[in-house]
Amino acid sequence: MMAITGRDEKHLGRIRLGMVGGGQGAFIGGVHRVASRLDDHYTLVAGAFSSDPERAKASGRELGLPEERCYGSFEEMAKREKRLKDGIEAVSVVTPNHMHFPVAREFLKRGIHVICDKPLTTNLRDAKRLKDAAEKSGATFAVTYNYTGYPMVRQARAMVEAGEIGEIRLVQVEYPQDWLTEEVHNKQADWRTDPEMAGAGGCVGDIGTHAYHMACFVSGLQAESIAAELSTFVEGRRLDDNVQVMLRFTNGARGMLWASQVAVGNENGLRFRIYGTKGGLEWEQENPNWLWHAPFGEPKRRITRGGAGAGDAAGRVSRIPAGHPEGYLEGFANIYSEVAQAILAARDGGKVDAAVSFPRIDDGVKGVAFIEACVKSSGRNAGWVSL
Ligand code: SOE
């Protein structure tokens, strides 16, 4: 049985974390908070949890933060925290998409590390500006494409890197959901279906980008061009709720990506299938502890997290023995803990272990470029657009 090695972790005192967004009634803020705590690398010390100052402060109080660290606005938080001796070192940005840019920029300006939800921004221009700001500040910037934190996704990537499936020919990736099958109005749906807040991509921005990041992460390939059709099936909806994309990768491989919010019977069906000259790999998010490997000409094998056949790349981001499921929250926490390694290294001038891997600003920029290319292609009757 494979050893669960864990990361060669630094625990040099918890990172003081702030949060923008993620207050009362928000889903993803709670996920980020749990993810940040799982391996004991962070302590939440401040927040501006809502754009409504009263709600922001009430949310902070509910989380047990001292009154003076519950801010009514992110600007006030950035300014004051920077002045404090024990001010935040990193901030999680978990607002609707349109606020990622102004919020992240405000903290970067002050050299504060940023962990930002996907997609990075609502347009490519802002994404590039944010990249410049991040480079200028020298701060660590992470984008929470959380699904590449799963051990068996890391395992798949390591197998591809080791040449176990040969030269990649095909990358099939999908992310079907069904929660927007009908017109829905609630805190989650409202901003995701509003172009002012979500950006030009609906389904393609919200979950298509997860699938795209997954395809590139596991294959190690870059897409060269895409042809996409965005559809809106629910009448009156202002953004796409389904996207189908063909991809051409730089090495000549071909791919297909499907994401949908109206595929009845699907919850979070993120899945990849990747085929090379020597074999194939298949994985699905709803059963994340298993990876299927088909060496060409041999029976298909099931590699399990922590079990025989799984290697170091999976072991270092696993916590518990094989057969006990690890899932969404642990995968999310892996991203936070990898980022912590980079932040702690920055704190003491040390080096980050080469095995540390998390989605960075470049991945965020690529995600936004993908969204824009899909929108453009769809507007041209699914014509090919280069990336
Ligand atoms: C809603 O579609 C949503 O919460 C996405 O916004 C997340 O990124 C995805 O992880 C789960 O679904």
Short mmCIF file of C-alpha atoms and ligand atoms in Angstrom, two decimals:
data_model
loop_
_atom_site.label_atom_id
_atom_site.label_comp_id
_atom_site.label_asym_id
_atom_site.label_seq_id
_atom_site.Cartn_x
_atom_site.Cartn_y
_atom_site.Cartn_z
CA MET A 1 0.00 0.00 0.00
CA MET A 2 1.24 3.48 -0.84
CA ALA A 3 2.42 5.61 2.07
CA ILE A 4 0.55 8.79 2.83
CA THR A 5 3.57 11.01 3.06
CA GLY A 6 1.89 14.39 3.46
CA ARG A 7 3.61 17.60 2.46
CA ASP A 8 6.96 18.46 3.88
CA GLU A 9 5.06 21.15 5.70
CA LYS A 10 6.22 24.28 7.34
CA HIS A 11 4.28 25.25 10.44
CA LEU A 12 5.89 28.51 11.41
CA GLY A 13 2.89 30.12 13.02
CA ARG A 14 -0.42 30.52 11.30
CA ILE A 15 -0.87 32.94 8.44
CA ARG A 16 -3.12 35.85 9.40
CA LEU A 17 -5.94 35.70 6.86
CA GLY A 18 -8.62 38.22 5.90
CA MET A 19 -11.67 37.60 3.76
CA VAL A 20 -13.64 39.81 1.39
CA GLY A 21 -17.14 38.54 0.59
CA GLY A 22 -18.46 35.26 1.93
CA GLY A 23 -20.80 36.68 4.58
CA GLN A 24 -24.25 35.59 5.73
CA GLY A 25 -26.01 33.38 3.19
CA ALA A 26 -22.97 32.94 0.95
CA PHE A 27 -21.94 29.38 0.13
CA ILE A 28 -18.36 29.59 -1.01
CA GLY A 29 -17.06 31.79 1.84
CA GLY A 30 -17.70 28.97 4.31
CA VAL A 31 -15.89 26.51 2.06
CA HIS A 32 -12.82 28.76 1.90
CA ARG A 33 -12.84 29.16 5.67
CA VAL A 34 -12.97 25.40 6.28
CA ALA A 35 -10.32 24.81 3.59
CA SER A 36 -8.00 27.35 5.20
CA ARG A 37 -8.32 25.71 8.63
CA LEU A 38 -8.01 22.04 7.74
CA ASP A 39 -4.24 21.80 7.97
CA ASP A 40 -3.85 24.57 10.56
CA HIS A 41 -1.97 27.01 8.38
CA TYR A 42 -4.25 30.04 8.66
CA THR A 43 -6.24 31.99 11.23
CA LEU A 44 -9.05 34.23 10.07
CA VAL A 45 -8.48 37.58 11.79
CA ALA A 46 -10.39 40.16 9.74
CA GLY A 47 -13.00 40.53 7.07
CA ALA A 48 -15.26 42.73 4.96
CA PHE A 49 -17.80 40.03 4.36
CA SER A 50 -20.40 41.87 2.29
CA SER A 51 -20.87 44.95 0.14
CA ASP A 52 -23.59 45.96 2.60
CA PRO A 53 -21.65 47.43 5.57
CA GLU A 54 -24.18 46.33 8.20
CA ARG A 55 -24.33 42.79 6.89
CA ALA A 56 -20.54 42.77 6.56
CA LYS A 57 -20.06 43.65 10.22
CA ALA A 58 -22.79 41.31 11.43
CA SER A 59 -21.18 38.45 9.49
CA GLY A 60 -17.80 39.16 11.08
CA ARG A 61 -19.33 39.20 14.55
CA GLU A 62 -21.06 35.88 13.90
CA LEU A 63 -17.67 34.42 13.06
CA GLY A 64 -16.34 35.62 16.39
CA LEU A 65 -14.03 38.32 15.09
CA PRO A 66 -13.33 41.36 17.27
CA GLU A 67 -15.46 44.38 16.38
CA GLU A 68 -12.51 46.44 15.13
CA ARG A 69 -11.55 43.77 12.58
CA CYS A 70 -15.08 43.54 11.13
CA TYR A 71 -14.97 46.07 8.31
CA GLY A 72 -17.76 47.79 6.41
CA SER A 73 -15.72 47.99 3.22
CA PHE A 74 -12.72 46.27 1.66
CA GLU A 75 -10.94 49.61 1.07
CA GLU A 76 -11.07 50.44 4.77
CA MET A 77 -9.90 46.92 5.60
CA ALA A 78 -6.91 47.06 3.24
CA LYS A 79 -5.79 50.44 4.56
CA ARG A 80 -6.15 49.68 8.25
CA GLU A 81 -4.84 46.12 8.15
CA LYS A 82 -1.68 47.26 6.41
CA ARG A 83 -0.99 49.66 9.25
CA LEU A 84 -1.51 47.11 12.04
CA LYS A 85 1.47 45.29 13.50
CA ASP A 86 -0.47 42.06 13.36
CA GLY A 87 -2.40 42.94 10.20
CA ILE A 88 -3.43 40.31 7.65
CA GLU A 89 -0.75 38.67 5.53
CA ALA A 90 -3.16 37.19 2.98
CA VAL A 91 -6.70 37.79 1.82
CA SER A 92 -9.32 35.46 0.33
CA VAL A 93 -11.47 37.14 -2.30
CA VAL A 94 -14.79 35.31 -2.46
CA THR A 95 -17.07 37.97 -3.92
CA PRO A 96 -19.07 37.78 -7.16
CA ASN A 97 -16.75 37.95 -10.18
CA HIS A 98 -17.01 41.68 -10.91
CA MET A 99 -15.41 42.55 -7.56
CA HIS A 100 -12.37 40.28 -7.91
CA PHE A 101 -10.38 42.89 -9.80
CA PRO A 102 -10.88 45.97 -7.59
CA VAL A 103 -10.56 44.00 -4.38
CA ALA A 104 -7.49 41.99 -5.35
CA ARG A 105 -5.77 45.11 -6.69
CA GLU A 106 -6.34 46.98 -3.44
CA PHE A 107 -4.56 44.30 -1.40
CA LEU A 108 -1.81 43.65 -3.94
CA LYS A 109 -0.98 47.35 -3.81
CA ARG A 110 -0.04 46.79 -0.18
CA GLY A 111 1.95 43.62 -0.78
CA ILE A 112 -0.74 41.37 0.74
CA HIS A 113 -0.98 37.84 -0.72
CA VAL A 114 -4.23 37.08 -2.56
CA ILE A 115 -6.26 33.88 -2.86
CA CYS A 116 -8.98 34.66 -5.38
CA ASP A 117 -12.01 32.73 -6.55
CA LYS A 118 -12.43 31.87 -10.23
CA PRO A 119 -12.85 33.23 -12.83
CA LEU A 120 -10.10 35.76 -12.16
CA THR A 121 -11.92 38.79 -13.60
CA THR A 122 -14.86 39.62 -15.86
CA ASN A 123 -12.65 40.53 -18.84
CA LEU A 124 -9.18 39.84 -20.20
CA ARG A 125 -8.00 43.42 -19.94
CA ASP A 126 -8.52 43.42 -16.17
CA ALA A 127 -6.98 39.96 -15.88
CA LYS A 128 -3.80 41.24 -17.50
CA ARG A 129 -3.80 44.35 -15.35
CA LEU A 130 -4.10 42.18 -12.27
CA LYS A 131 -1.21 40.04 -13.45
CA ASP A 132 0.90 43.19 -13.78
CA ALA A 133 -0.17 44.31 -10.31
CA ALA A 134 0.71 40.90 -8.85
CA GLU A 135 4.13 40.91 -10.49
CA LYS A 136 4.82 44.41 -9.29
CA SER A 137 3.81 43.62 -5.73
CA GLY A 138 5.79 40.38 -5.49
CA ALA A 139 2.91 38.89 -3.47
CA THR A 140 1.74 35.32 -3.99
CA PHE A 141 -1.43 35.10 -6.07
CA ALA A 142 -3.56 31.95 -6.17
CA VAL A 143 -6.78 31.26 -8.07
CA THR A 144 -9.04 28.63 -6.52
CA TYR A 145 -9.47 26.19 -9.34
CA ASN A 146 -10.01 23.84 -6.45
CA TYR A 147 -10.64 20.64 -8.39
CA THR A 148 -6.97 20.22 -9.29
CA GLY A 149 -6.30 19.82 -5.57
CA TYR A 150 -7.66 16.25 -5.49
CA PRO A 151 -5.00 13.56 -4.89
CA MET A 152 -6.11 11.43 -7.86
CA VAL A 153 -5.99 14.42 -10.18
CA ARG A 154 -2.41 14.98 -9.03
CA GLN A 155 -1.82 11.27 -9.62
CA ALA A 156 -3.13 11.55 -13.19
CA ARG A 157 -0.93 14.53 -13.93
CA ALA A 158 2.12 12.71 -12.54
CA MET A 159 1.37 9.66 -14.71
CA VAL A 160 1.07 11.86 -17.79
CA GLU A 161 4.34 13.60 -16.91
CA ALA A 162 6.06 10.25 -16.45
CA GLY A 163 4.96 9.27 -19.96
CA GLU A 164 2.73 6.43 -18.75
CA ILE A 165 0.04 7.14 -21.33
CA GLY A 166 2.43 8.17 -24.06
CA GLU A 167 1.92 11.11 -26.38
CA ILE A 168 -1.51 12.62 -25.69
CA ARG A 169 -3.99 12.51 -28.53
CA LEU A 170 -7.39 13.21 -26.99
CA VAL A 171 -8.64 15.22 -24.02
CA GLN A 172 -12.34 14.94 -23.21
CA VAL A 173 -13.59 17.01 -20.30
CA GLU A 174 -17.05 17.84 -19.04
CA TYR A 175 -18.81 19.57 -16.19
CA PRO A 176 -22.58 19.08 -16.25
CA GLN A 177 -24.92 20.48 -13.58
CA ASP A 178 -28.69 20.89 -13.59
CA TRP A 179 -29.43 23.56 -10.99
CA LEU A 180 -30.35 26.23 -13.58
CA THR A 181 -32.69 23.99 -15.60
CA GLU A 182 -35.52 26.43 -14.87
CA GLU A 183 -35.56 30.13 -14.08
CA VAL A 184 -34.10 30.43 -10.58
CA HIS A 185 -33.79 33.45 -8.33
CA ASN A 186 -31.62 33.24 -5.24
CA LYS A 187 -28.33 34.56 -3.90
CA GLN A 188 -26.29 31.99 -5.86
CA ALA A 189 -28.13 32.22 -9.17
CA ASP A 190 -28.78 35.96 -9.38
CA TRP A 191 -25.24 37.22 -9.85
CA ARG A 192 -24.12 34.20 -11.86
CA THR A 193 -26.76 34.94 -14.50
CA ASP A 194 -26.15 38.69 -14.56
CA PRO A 195 -23.52 39.84 -17.10
CA GLU A 196 -22.74 42.93 -15.01
CA MET A 197 -21.55 40.75 -12.16
CA ALA A 198 -20.52 37.48 -13.81
CA GLY A 199 -18.91 38.82 -16.99
CA ALA A 200 -19.62 37.77 -20.55
CA GLY A 201 -19.67 34.05 -19.74
CA GLY A 202 -22.42 32.35 -17.75
CA CYS A 203 -21.97 28.60 -17.64
CA VAL A 204 -18.67 28.87 -19.50
CA GLY A 205 -17.30 31.26 -16.85
CA ASP A 206 -18.71 29.56 -13.79
CA ILE A 207 -17.89 25.92 -14.52
CA GLY A 208 -16.52 25.76 -18.08
CA THR A 209 -13.33 27.36 -16.72
CA HIS A 210 -12.99 24.61 -14.10
CA ALA A 211 -13.16 22.04 -16.90
CA TYR A 212 -10.69 23.99 -19.02
CA HIS A 213 -8.20 24.35 -16.19
CA MET A 214 -8.55 20.62 -15.46
CA ALA A 215 -7.90 19.69 -19.11
CA CYS A 216 -4.70 21.77 -19.22
CA PHE A 217 -3.51 20.73 -15.74
CA VAL A 218 -3.79 16.99 -16.25
CA SER A 219 -2.57 16.91 -19.84
CA GLY A 220 0.15 19.51 -19.30
CA LEU A 221 -0.92 20.88 -22.70
CA GLN A 222 -1.81 24.35 -23.88
CA ALA A 223 -4.79 24.98 -26.12
CA GLU A 224 -3.90 26.75 -29.33
CA SER A 225 -7.39 27.45 -30.65
CA ILE A 226 -11.02 26.71 -29.86
CA ALA A 227 -14.39 26.65 -31.58
CA ALA A 228 -17.35 27.09 -29.25
CA GLU A 229 -21.09 27.24 -29.20
CA LEU A 230 -22.74 28.93 -26.24
CA SER A 231 -26.47 28.30 -25.77
CA THR A 232 -29.10 29.78 -23.53
CA PHE A 233 -31.96 27.35 -23.08
CA VAL A 234 -33.94 29.13 -20.38
CA GLU A 235 -35.98 31.92 -21.84
CA GLY A 236 -35.06 35.39 -20.64
CA ARG A 237 -31.69 34.29 -19.22
CA ARG A 238 -29.02 36.82 -20.22
CA LEU A 239 -26.02 34.50 -20.25
CA ASP A 240 -25.26 31.03 -21.62
CA ASP A 241 -26.35 28.00 -19.63
CA ASN A 242 -24.62 25.42 -21.83
CA VAL A 243 -21.36 25.40 -23.76
CA GLN A 244 -19.78 22.96 -26.19
CA VAL A 245 -16.19 23.53 -27.28
CA MET A 246 -13.73 21.84 -29.61
CA LEU A 247 -10.08 22.35 -28.70
CA ARG A 248 -6.84 22.09 -30.63
CA PHE A 249 -3.76 21.70 -28.48
CA THR A 250 -0.29 22.87 -29.43
CA ASN A 251 1.10 19.31 -29.67
CA GLY A 252 -1.59 18.39 -32.19
CA ALA A 253 -3.88 16.73 -29.64
CA ARG A 254 -7.61 17.34 -29.95
CA GLY A 255 -10.14 17.94 -27.23
CA MET A 256 -13.79 18.46 -26.44
CA LEU A 257 -15.24 20.35 -23.50
CA TRP A 258 -18.88 20.37 -22.44
CA ALA A 259 -20.28 22.31 -19.50
CA SER A 260 -23.93 22.71 -18.70
CA GLN A 261 -26.21 24.06 -16.01
CA VAL A 262 -29.30 22.50 -17.56
CA ALA A 263 -28.28 18.83 -17.90
CA VAL A 264 -31.02 17.25 -15.81
CA GLY A 265 -29.79 14.60 -13.38
CA ASN A 266 -26.28 16.01 -13.03
CA GLU A 267 -25.02 17.68 -9.87
CA ASN A 268 -21.29 18.36 -10.12
CA GLY A 269 -20.32 15.90 -12.84
CA LEU A 270 -16.84 17.23 -13.56
CA ARG A 271 -14.96 14.46 -15.35
CA PHE A 272 -11.98 13.94 -17.64
CA ARG A 273 -10.94 11.22 -20.03
CA ILE A 274 -7.54 11.51 -21.58
CA TYR A 275 -6.01 9.18 -24.13
CA GLY A 276 -2.44 8.84 -25.38
CA THR A 277 -0.47 6.47 -27.58
CA LYS A 278 0.16 4.08 -24.66
CA GLY A 279 -2.97 4.28 -22.55
CA GLY A 280 -5.90 6.19 -21.11
CA LEU A 281 -6.92 7.79 -17.81
CA GLU A 282 -10.42 8.54 -16.56
CA TRP A 283 -11.58 10.35 -13.42
CA GLU A 284 -14.81 11.82 -12.09
CA GLN A 285 -15.25 14.38 -9.35
CA GLU A 286 -18.21 12.64 -7.74
CA ASN A 287 -16.01 9.60 -7.12
CA PRO A 288 -12.70 11.36 -6.59
CA ASN A 289 -10.75 8.68 -4.76
CA TRP A 290 -10.55 6.48 -7.85
CA LEU A 291 -8.57 6.92 -11.05
CA TRP A 292 -8.99 4.49 -13.93
CA HIS A 293 -5.89 3.60 -15.93
CA ALA A 294 -6.06 1.59 -19.14
CA PRO A 295 -2.60 0.59 -20.38
CA PHE A 296 -3.11 -0.24 -24.07
CA GLY A 297 -3.77 -3.95 -24.61
CA GLU A 298 -4.29 -4.68 -20.90
CA PRO A 299 -7.33 -4.74 -18.65
CA LYS A 300 -8.35 -1.42 -17.14
CA ARG A 301 -7.05 -0.83 -13.57
CA ARG A 302 -8.57 1.11 -10.73
CA ILE A 303 -5.98 3.10 -8.81
CA THR A 304 -7.28 4.23 -5.43
CA ARG A 305 -6.20 7.13 -3.28
CA GLY A 306 -3.77 5.68 -0.76
CA GLY A 307 -3.81 2.25 -2.41
CA ALA A 308 -1.50 0.28 -4.68
CA GLY A 309 -0.41 2.15 -7.79
CA ALA A 310 -0.79 5.62 -6.30
CA GLY A 311 2.45 7.53 -5.97
CA ASP A 312 3.97 10.48 -4.17
CA ALA A 313 2.07 13.19 -6.04
CA ALA A 314 -1.15 11.81 -4.55
CA GLY A 315 0.38 10.80 -1.23
CA ARG A 316 1.65 14.23 -0.32
CA VAL A 317 -1.83 15.74 -0.60
CA SER A 318 -3.63 12.89 1.20
CA ARG A 319 -4.41 12.75 4.89
CA ILE A 320 -6.15 9.50 5.77
CA PRO A 321 -5.66 5.82 4.85
CA ALA A 322 -7.11 4.24 1.72
CA GLY A 323 -10.79 3.39 1.76
CA HIS A 324 -11.78 6.40 3.85
CA PRO A 325 -13.10 8.89 1.31
CA GLU A 326 -11.50 12.30 0.97
CA GLY A 327 -13.47 14.77 -1.08
CA TYR A 328 -14.36 18.31 -1.99
CA LEU A 329 -13.31 20.05 1.23
CA GLU A 330 -10.00 18.21 1.45
CA GLY A 331 -9.26 18.96 -2.20
CA PHE A 332 -10.03 22.63 -1.60
CA ALA A 333 -7.85 22.57 1.52
CA ASN A 334 -4.98 21.15 -0.52
CA ILE A 335 -4.95 24.31 -2.60
CA TYR A 336 -4.91 26.45 0.57
CA SER A 337 -2.13 24.39 2.11
CA GLU A 338 -0.01 24.52 -1.04
CA VAL A 339 -0.45 28.30 -1.13
CA ALA A 340 0.54 28.42 2.56
CA GLN A 341 3.88 26.82 1.68
CA ALA A 342 4.57 29.67 -0.76
CA ILE A 343 3.44 32.36 1.71
CA LEU A 344 5.51 30.91 4.54
CA ALA A 345 8.56 30.70 2.28
CA ALA A 346 8.04 34.36 1.38
CA ARG A 347 7.77 35.21 5.07
CA ASP A 348 11.13 33.72 6.01
CA GLY A 349 12.92 34.13 2.70
CA GLY A 350 13.05 30.35 2.25
CA LYS A 351 12.54 28.27 -0.88
CA VAL A 352 9.29 26.63 -1.90
CA ASP A 353 9.48 22.87 -2.36
CA ALA A 354 9.41 21.99 -6.07
CA ALA A 355 6.44 19.67 -5.50
CA VAL A 356 4.20 22.54 -4.36
CA SER A 357 1.58 23.22 -6.99
CA PHE A 358 -1.42 25.52 -7.04
CA PRO A 359 -3.21 27.57 -9.73
CA ARG A 360 -1.51 30.93 -10.10
CA ILE A 361 -2.33 34.23 -11.76
CA ASP A 362 -1.28 32.90 -15.19
CA ASP A 363 -3.86 30.13 -14.88
CA GLY A 364 -6.42 32.78 -13.98
CA VAL A 365 -5.50 34.87 -17.03
CA LYS A 366 -5.73 31.78 -19.26
CA GLY A 367 -9.17 31.01 -17.87
CA VAL A 368 -10.45 34.48 -18.72
CA ALA A 369 -8.84 34.29 -22.19
CA PHE A 370 -10.69 31.00 -22.69
CA ILE A 371 -14.04 32.57 -21.71
CA GLU A 372 -13.51 35.50 -24.06
CA ALA A 373 -12.45 33.22 -26.92
CA CYS A 374 -15.57 31.07 -26.42
CA VAL A 375 -17.85 34.11 -26.47
CA LYS A 376 -16.10 35.41 -29.59
CA SER A 377 -16.22 32.07 -31.37
CA SER A 378 -19.87 31.56 -30.55
CA GLY A 379 -20.63 35.01 -31.94
CA ARG A 380 -19.00 33.90 -35.19
CA ASN A 381 -21.17 30.83 -35.58
CA ALA A 382 -18.63 28.64 -33.72
CA GLY A 383 -15.71 29.71 -35.88
CA TRP A 384 -12.16 28.86 -34.76
CA VAL A 385 -10.50 31.47 -32.52
CA SER A 386 -6.87 31.31 -31.48
CA LEU A 387 -5.91 31.68 -27.86
C1 SOE B 1 -22.05 26.93 -8.90
O1 SOE B 1 -22.17 26.54 -10.23
C2 SOE B 1 -20.74 26.46 -8.33
O2 SOE B 1 -20.77 26.76 -6.97
C3 SOE B 1 -19.51 27.13 -8.96
O3 SOE B 1 -19.56 28.53 -8.86
C4 SOE B 1 -18.27 26.58 -8.32
O4 SOE B 1 -17.12 27.14 -8.86
C5 SOE B 1 -18.26 25.06 -8.47
O5 SOE B 1 -17.20 24.58 -7.73
C6 SOE B 1 -19.51 24.43 -7.95
O6 SOE B 1 -20.63 25.05 -8.51
#
